[in-house]
Short mmCIF file of C-alpha atoms in Angstrom, two decimals:
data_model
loop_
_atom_site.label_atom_id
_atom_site.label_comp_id
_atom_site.label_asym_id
_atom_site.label_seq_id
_atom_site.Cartn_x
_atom_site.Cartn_y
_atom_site.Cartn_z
CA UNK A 1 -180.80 -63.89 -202.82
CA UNK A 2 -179.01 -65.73 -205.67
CA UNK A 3 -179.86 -66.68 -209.10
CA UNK A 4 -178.82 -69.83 -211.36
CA UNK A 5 -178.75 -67.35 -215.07
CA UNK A 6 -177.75 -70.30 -216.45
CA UNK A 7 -181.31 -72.11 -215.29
CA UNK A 8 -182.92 -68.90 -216.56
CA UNK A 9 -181.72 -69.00 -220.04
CA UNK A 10 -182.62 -72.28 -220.66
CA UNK A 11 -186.06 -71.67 -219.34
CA UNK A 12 -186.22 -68.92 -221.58
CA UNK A 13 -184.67 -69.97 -224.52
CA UNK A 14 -181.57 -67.27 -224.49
CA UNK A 15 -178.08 -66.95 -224.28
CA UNK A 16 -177.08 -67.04 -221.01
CA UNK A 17 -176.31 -63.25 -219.98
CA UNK A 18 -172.34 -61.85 -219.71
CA UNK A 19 -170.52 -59.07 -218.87
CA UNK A 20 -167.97 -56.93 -221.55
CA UNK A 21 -165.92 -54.10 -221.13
CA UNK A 22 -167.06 -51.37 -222.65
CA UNK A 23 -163.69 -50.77 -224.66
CA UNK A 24 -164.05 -54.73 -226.26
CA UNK A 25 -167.48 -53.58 -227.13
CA UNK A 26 -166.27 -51.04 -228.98
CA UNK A 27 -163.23 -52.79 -231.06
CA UNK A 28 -166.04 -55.59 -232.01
CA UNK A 29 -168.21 -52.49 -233.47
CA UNK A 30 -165.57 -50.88 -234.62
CA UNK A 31 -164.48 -53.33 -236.60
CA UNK A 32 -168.04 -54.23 -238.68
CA UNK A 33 -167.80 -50.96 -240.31
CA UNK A 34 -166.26 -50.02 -243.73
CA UNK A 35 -162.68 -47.70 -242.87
CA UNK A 36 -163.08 -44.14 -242.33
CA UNK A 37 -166.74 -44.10 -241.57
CA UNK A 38 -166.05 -43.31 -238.09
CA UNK A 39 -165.34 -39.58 -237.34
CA UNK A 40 -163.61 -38.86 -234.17
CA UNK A 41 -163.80 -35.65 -232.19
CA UNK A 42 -166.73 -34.38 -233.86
CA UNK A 43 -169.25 -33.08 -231.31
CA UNK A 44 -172.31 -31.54 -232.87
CA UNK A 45 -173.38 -27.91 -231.45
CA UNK A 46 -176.13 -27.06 -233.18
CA UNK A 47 -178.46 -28.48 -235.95
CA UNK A 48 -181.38 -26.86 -238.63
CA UNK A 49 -184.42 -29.32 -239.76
CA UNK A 50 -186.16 -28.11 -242.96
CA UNK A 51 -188.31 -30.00 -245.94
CA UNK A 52 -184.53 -30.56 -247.30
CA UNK A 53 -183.59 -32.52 -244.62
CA UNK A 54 -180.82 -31.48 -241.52
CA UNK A 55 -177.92 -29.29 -241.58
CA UNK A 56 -175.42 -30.15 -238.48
CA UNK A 57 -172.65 -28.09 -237.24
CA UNK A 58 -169.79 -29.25 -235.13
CA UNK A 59 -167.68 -27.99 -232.04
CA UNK A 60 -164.71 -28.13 -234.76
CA UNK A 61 -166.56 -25.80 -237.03
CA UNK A 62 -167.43 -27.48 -239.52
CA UNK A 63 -170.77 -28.53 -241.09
CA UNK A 64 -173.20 -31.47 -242.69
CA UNK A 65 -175.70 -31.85 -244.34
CA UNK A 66 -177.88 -34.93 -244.13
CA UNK A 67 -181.61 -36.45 -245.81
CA UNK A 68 -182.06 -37.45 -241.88
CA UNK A 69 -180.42 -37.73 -238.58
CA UNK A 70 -179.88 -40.30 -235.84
CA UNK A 71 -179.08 -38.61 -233.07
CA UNK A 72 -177.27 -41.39 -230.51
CA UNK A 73 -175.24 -38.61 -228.43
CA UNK A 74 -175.99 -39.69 -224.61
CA UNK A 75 -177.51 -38.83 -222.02
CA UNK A 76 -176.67 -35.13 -222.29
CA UNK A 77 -177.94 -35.14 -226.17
CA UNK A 78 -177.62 -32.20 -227.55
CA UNK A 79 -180.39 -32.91 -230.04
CA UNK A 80 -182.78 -33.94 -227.50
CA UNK A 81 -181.89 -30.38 -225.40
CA UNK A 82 -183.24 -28.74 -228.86
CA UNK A 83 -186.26 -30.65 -229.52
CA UNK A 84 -187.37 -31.30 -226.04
CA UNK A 85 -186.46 -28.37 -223.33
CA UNK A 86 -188.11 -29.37 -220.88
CA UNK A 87 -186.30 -32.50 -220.21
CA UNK A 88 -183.28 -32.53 -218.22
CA UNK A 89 -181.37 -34.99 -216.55
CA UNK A 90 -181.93 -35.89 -212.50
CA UNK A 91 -179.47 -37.11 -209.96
CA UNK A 92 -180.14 -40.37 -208.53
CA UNK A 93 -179.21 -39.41 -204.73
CA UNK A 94 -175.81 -41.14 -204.83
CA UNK A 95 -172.79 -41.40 -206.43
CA UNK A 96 -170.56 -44.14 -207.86
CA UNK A 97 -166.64 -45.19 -208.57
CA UNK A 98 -165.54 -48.18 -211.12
CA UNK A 99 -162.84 -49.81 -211.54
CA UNK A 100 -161.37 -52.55 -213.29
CA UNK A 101 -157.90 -54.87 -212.44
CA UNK A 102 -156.52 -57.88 -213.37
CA UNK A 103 -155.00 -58.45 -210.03
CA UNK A 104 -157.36 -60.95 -208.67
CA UNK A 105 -157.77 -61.96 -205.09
CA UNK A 106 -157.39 -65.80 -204.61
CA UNK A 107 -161.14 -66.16 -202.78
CA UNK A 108 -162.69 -64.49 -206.04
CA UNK A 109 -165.18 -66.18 -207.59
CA UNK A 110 -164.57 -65.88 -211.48
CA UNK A 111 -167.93 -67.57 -212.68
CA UNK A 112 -170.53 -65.68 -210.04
CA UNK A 113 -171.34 -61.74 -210.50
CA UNK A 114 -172.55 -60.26 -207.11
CA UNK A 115 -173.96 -57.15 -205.67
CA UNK A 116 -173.85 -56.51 -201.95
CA UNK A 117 -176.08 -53.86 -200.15
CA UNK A 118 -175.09 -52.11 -196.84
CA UNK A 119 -176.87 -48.64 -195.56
CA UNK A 120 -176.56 -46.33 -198.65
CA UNK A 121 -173.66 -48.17 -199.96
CA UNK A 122 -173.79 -50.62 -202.22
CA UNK A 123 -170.66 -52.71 -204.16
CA UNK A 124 -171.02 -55.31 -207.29
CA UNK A 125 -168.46 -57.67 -208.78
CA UNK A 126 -168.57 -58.91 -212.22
CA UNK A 127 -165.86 -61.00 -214.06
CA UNK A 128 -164.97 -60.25 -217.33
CA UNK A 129 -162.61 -61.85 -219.88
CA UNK A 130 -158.98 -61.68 -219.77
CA UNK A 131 -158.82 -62.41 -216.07
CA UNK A 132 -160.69 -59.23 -215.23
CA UNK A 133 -162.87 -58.41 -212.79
CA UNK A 134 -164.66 -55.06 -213.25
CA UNK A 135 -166.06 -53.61 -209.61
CA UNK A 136 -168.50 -50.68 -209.00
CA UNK A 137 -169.37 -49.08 -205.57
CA UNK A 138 -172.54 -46.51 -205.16
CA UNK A 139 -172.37 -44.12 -201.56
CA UNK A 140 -175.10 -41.66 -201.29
CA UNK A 141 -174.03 -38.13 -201.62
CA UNK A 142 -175.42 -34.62 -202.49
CA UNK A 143 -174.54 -34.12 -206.33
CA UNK A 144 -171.58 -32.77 -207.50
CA UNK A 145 -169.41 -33.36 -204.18
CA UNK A 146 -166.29 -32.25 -204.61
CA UNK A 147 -164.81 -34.00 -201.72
CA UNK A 148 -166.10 -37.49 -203.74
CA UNK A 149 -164.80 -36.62 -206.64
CA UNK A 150 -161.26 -36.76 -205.17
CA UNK A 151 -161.23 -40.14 -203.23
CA UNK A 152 -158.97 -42.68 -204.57
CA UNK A 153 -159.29 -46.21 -204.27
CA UNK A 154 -157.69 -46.47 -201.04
CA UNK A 155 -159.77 -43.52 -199.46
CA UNK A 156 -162.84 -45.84 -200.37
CA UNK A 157 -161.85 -48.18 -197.80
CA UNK A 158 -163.43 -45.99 -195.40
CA UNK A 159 -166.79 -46.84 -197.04
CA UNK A 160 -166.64 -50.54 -197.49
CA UNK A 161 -163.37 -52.04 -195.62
CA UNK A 162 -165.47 -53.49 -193.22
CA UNK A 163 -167.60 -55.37 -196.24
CA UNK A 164 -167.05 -59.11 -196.86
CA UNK A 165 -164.27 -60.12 -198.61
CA UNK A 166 -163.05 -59.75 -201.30
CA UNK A 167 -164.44 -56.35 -201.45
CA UNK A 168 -161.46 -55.16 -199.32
CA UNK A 169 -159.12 -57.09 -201.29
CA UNK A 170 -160.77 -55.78 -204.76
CA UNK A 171 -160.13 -52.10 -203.91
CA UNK A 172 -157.02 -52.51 -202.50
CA UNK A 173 -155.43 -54.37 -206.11
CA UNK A 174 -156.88 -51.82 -208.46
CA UNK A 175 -154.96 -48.81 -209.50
CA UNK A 176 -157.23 -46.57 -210.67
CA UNK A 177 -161.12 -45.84 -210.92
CA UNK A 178 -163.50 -43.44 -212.45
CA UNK A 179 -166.05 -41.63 -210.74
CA UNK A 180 -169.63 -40.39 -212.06
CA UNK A 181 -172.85 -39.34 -210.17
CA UNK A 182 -175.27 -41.65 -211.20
CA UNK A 183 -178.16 -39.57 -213.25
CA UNK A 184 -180.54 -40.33 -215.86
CA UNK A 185 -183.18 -38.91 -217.73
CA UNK A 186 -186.87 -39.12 -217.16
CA UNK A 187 -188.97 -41.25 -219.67
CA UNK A 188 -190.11 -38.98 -222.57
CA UNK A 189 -192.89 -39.55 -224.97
CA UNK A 190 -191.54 -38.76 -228.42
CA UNK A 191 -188.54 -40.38 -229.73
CA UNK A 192 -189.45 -39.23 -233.89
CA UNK A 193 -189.15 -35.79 -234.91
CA UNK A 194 -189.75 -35.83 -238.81
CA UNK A 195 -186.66 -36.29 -240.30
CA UNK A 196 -184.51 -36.60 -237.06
CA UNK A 197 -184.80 -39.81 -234.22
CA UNK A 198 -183.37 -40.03 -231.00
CA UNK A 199 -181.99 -43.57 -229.81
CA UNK A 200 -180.15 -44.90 -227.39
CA UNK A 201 -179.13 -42.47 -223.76
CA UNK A 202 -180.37 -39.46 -226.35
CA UNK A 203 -183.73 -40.96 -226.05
CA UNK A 204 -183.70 -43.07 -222.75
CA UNK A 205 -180.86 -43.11 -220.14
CA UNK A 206 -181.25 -44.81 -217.94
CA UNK A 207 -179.89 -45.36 -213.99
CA UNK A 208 -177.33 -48.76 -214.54
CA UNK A 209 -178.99 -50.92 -211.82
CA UNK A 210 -180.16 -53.85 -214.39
CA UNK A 211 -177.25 -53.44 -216.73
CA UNK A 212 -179.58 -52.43 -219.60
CA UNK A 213 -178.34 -49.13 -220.88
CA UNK A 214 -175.59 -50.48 -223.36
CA UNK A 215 -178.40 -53.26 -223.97
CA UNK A 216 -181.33 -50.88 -224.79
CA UNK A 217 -179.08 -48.98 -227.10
CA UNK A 218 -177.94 -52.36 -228.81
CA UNK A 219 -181.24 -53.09 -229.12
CA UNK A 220 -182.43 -49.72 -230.55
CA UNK A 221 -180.04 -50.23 -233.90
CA UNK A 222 -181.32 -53.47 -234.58
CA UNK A 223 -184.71 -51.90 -234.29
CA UNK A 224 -184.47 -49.36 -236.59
CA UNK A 225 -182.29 -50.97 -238.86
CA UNK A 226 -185.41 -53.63 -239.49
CA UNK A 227 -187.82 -50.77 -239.50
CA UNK A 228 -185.90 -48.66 -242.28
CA UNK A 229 -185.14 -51.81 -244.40
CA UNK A 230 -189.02 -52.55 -244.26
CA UNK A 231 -190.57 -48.56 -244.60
CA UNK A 232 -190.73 -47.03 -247.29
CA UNK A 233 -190.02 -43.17 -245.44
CA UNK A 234 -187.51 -43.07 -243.40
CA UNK A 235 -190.08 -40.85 -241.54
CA UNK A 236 -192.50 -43.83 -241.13
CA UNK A 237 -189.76 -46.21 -239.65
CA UNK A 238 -189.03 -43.70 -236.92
CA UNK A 239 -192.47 -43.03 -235.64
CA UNK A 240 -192.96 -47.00 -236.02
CA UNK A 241 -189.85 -47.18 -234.19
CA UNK A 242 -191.16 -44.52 -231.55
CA UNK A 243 -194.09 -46.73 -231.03
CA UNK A 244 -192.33 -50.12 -231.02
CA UNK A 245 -189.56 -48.65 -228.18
CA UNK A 246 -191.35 -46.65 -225.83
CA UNK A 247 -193.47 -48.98 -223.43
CA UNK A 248 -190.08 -51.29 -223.01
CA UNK A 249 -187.47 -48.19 -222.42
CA UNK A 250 -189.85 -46.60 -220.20
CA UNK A 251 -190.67 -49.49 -217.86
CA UNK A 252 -186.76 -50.56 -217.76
CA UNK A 253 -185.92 -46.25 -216.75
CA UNK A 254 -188.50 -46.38 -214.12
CA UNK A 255 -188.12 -49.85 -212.55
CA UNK A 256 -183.89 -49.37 -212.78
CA UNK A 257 -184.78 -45.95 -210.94
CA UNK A 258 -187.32 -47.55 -207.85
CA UNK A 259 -184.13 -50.70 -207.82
CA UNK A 260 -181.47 -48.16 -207.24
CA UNK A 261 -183.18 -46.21 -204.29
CA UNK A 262 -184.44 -49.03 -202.10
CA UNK A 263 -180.93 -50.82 -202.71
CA UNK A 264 -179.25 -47.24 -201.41
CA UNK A 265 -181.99 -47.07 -198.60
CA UNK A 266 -179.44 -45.51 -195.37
CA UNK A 267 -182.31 -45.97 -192.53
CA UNK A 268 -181.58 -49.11 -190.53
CA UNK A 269 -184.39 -49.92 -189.92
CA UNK A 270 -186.03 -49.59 -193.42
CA UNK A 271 -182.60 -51.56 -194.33
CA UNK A 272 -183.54 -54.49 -192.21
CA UNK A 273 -186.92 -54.51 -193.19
CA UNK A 274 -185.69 -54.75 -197.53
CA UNK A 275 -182.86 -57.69 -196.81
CA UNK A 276 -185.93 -59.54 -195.36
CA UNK A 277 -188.24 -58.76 -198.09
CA UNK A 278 -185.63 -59.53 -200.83
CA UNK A 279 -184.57 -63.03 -199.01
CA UNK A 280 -188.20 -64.20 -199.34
CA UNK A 281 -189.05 -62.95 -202.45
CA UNK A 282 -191.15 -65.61 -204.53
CA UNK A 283 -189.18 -67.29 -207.39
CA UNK A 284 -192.22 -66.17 -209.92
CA UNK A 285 -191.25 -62.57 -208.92
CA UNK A 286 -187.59 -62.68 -209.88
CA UNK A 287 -188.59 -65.04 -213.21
CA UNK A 288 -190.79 -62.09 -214.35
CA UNK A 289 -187.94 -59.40 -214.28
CA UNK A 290 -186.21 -61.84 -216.25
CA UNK A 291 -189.07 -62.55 -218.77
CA UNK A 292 -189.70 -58.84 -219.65
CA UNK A 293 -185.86 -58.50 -220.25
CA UNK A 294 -185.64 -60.96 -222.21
CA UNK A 295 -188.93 -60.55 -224.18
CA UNK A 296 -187.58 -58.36 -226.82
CA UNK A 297 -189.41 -57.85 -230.37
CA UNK A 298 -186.69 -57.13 -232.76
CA UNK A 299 -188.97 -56.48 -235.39
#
């Protein structure tokens, strides 16, 4: 199946979509916010909530005290494991290596992004600035496998050398990768918690099979920067914000979940049977993915 995103954007009025790595992301954030606000290597253990607002301690020792708290720390949040107990994170059935080189293969395609399904493998391409190409490549696996967590790049090759070029090619020039099991969390119905609000992976992380984590997070700021500037609690914006963010997070976690296991179906039969249903998919199908993506209130 292939998509024209340029033909989408236009139909729905929106940038066309692109690809950054996550370090350039970074560096443009970064770089928006006065000096020293940015603490580094200060993981918070432990927090208090009273009528006086929150009192945070850190790994380092040492403590805050704030009116309110934003808690934005990922997936394994350790705000979220105090407020909500109950929720923990779930393995998605398989696991998943990235890597990123600037040594491109001549048949590359710089201006196409691509995902290619086998049985219970899976491997996507997407260019990135700079003459980069950043790759990912998904095998299913029991969690935790320590004989995964070893491969190299070249040891990967016994998973998808026989896949169309230049997915060879690809693994072959990169150096190094990084390896994760692919979890997430799932949905939760309370993001607002008096004076403290979880955002981002804290309050919806999500498996990376529509490329909308980073984007949901992104999203979230804007949010509930608008909502604070317009409240006049900080309180109020974050149950508005609750209530605003919950429907959308919730239906990208669970569709991005339901994506990732029929693309990592192993069965060849089943197998067969999804590359036909995905080849005649209806056009109105695909444009309605793309219309709840990009149907974002801001506001």
């Amino acid at each position: 199946m292939s998509i024209d995103s340029e033909d989408v954007s236009r139909r729905f009025g929106v940038v066309n979509n692109f690809a950054m790595h996550r370090a350039d992301l970074h560096n443009v954030l970064i770089n928006q916010v006065h000096p020293g606000t940015v603490a580094l290597n200060k993981a918070c253990v432990d927090f208090i909530q009273d009528e006086n607002g929150v009192d945070i301690s850190f790994s380092d020792g040492s403590k805050a005290h704030a009116d309110y708290l934003i808690a934005a720390d990922g997936i394994h949040s350790v705000v979220r494991r105090k407020l909500l107990k109950n929720v923990q994170t779930r393995y998605a059935g398989y696991t998943c290596w990235r890597g990123v080189t600037d040594d491109l293969p001549a048949d590359l395609n710089s201006d196409e992004t691509s995902e290619t399904w086998g049985q219970g493998t899976r491997f996507g391409i997407v260019p990135l600035t700079k003459n980069r190409v950043y790759w990912f490549a998904c095998v299913n696996s029991s969690p935790n496998d320590s004989m995964m967590r070893s491969l190299s790049p070249t040891d990967l090759l016994a998973f998808f050398g026989d896949f169309h070029a230049p997915i060879p090619e690809l693994i072959k020039r990169t150096e190094k990768v990084i390896w994760n099991d692919i979890i997430d969390i799932e949905p939760v119905t309370k993001f607002a918690f008096g004076k403290i609000v979880l955002m981002g992976d804290a309050a919806h992380a999500t498996t990376p099979n529509m490329g909308q984590g980073a984007c949901m997070a992104i999203e979230d700021a804007v949010v509930l920067s608008n909502l604070i500037t317009q409240s006049t609690r900080a309180e109020e914006a974050f149950l508005l914000f609750e209530t605003k963010r919950i429907r959308r997070t919730t239906k990208i976690v669970n569709d991005s979940w339901q994506l990732g296991k029929m693309a990592q179906w192993q069965n060849p039969l089943m197998t067969s049977l999804r590359n036909a249903m995905i080849s005649m998919m209806p056009k109105r199908m695909t444009d309605n993915q793309f219309k709840f993506i990009y149907d974002v209130s801001l506001k």
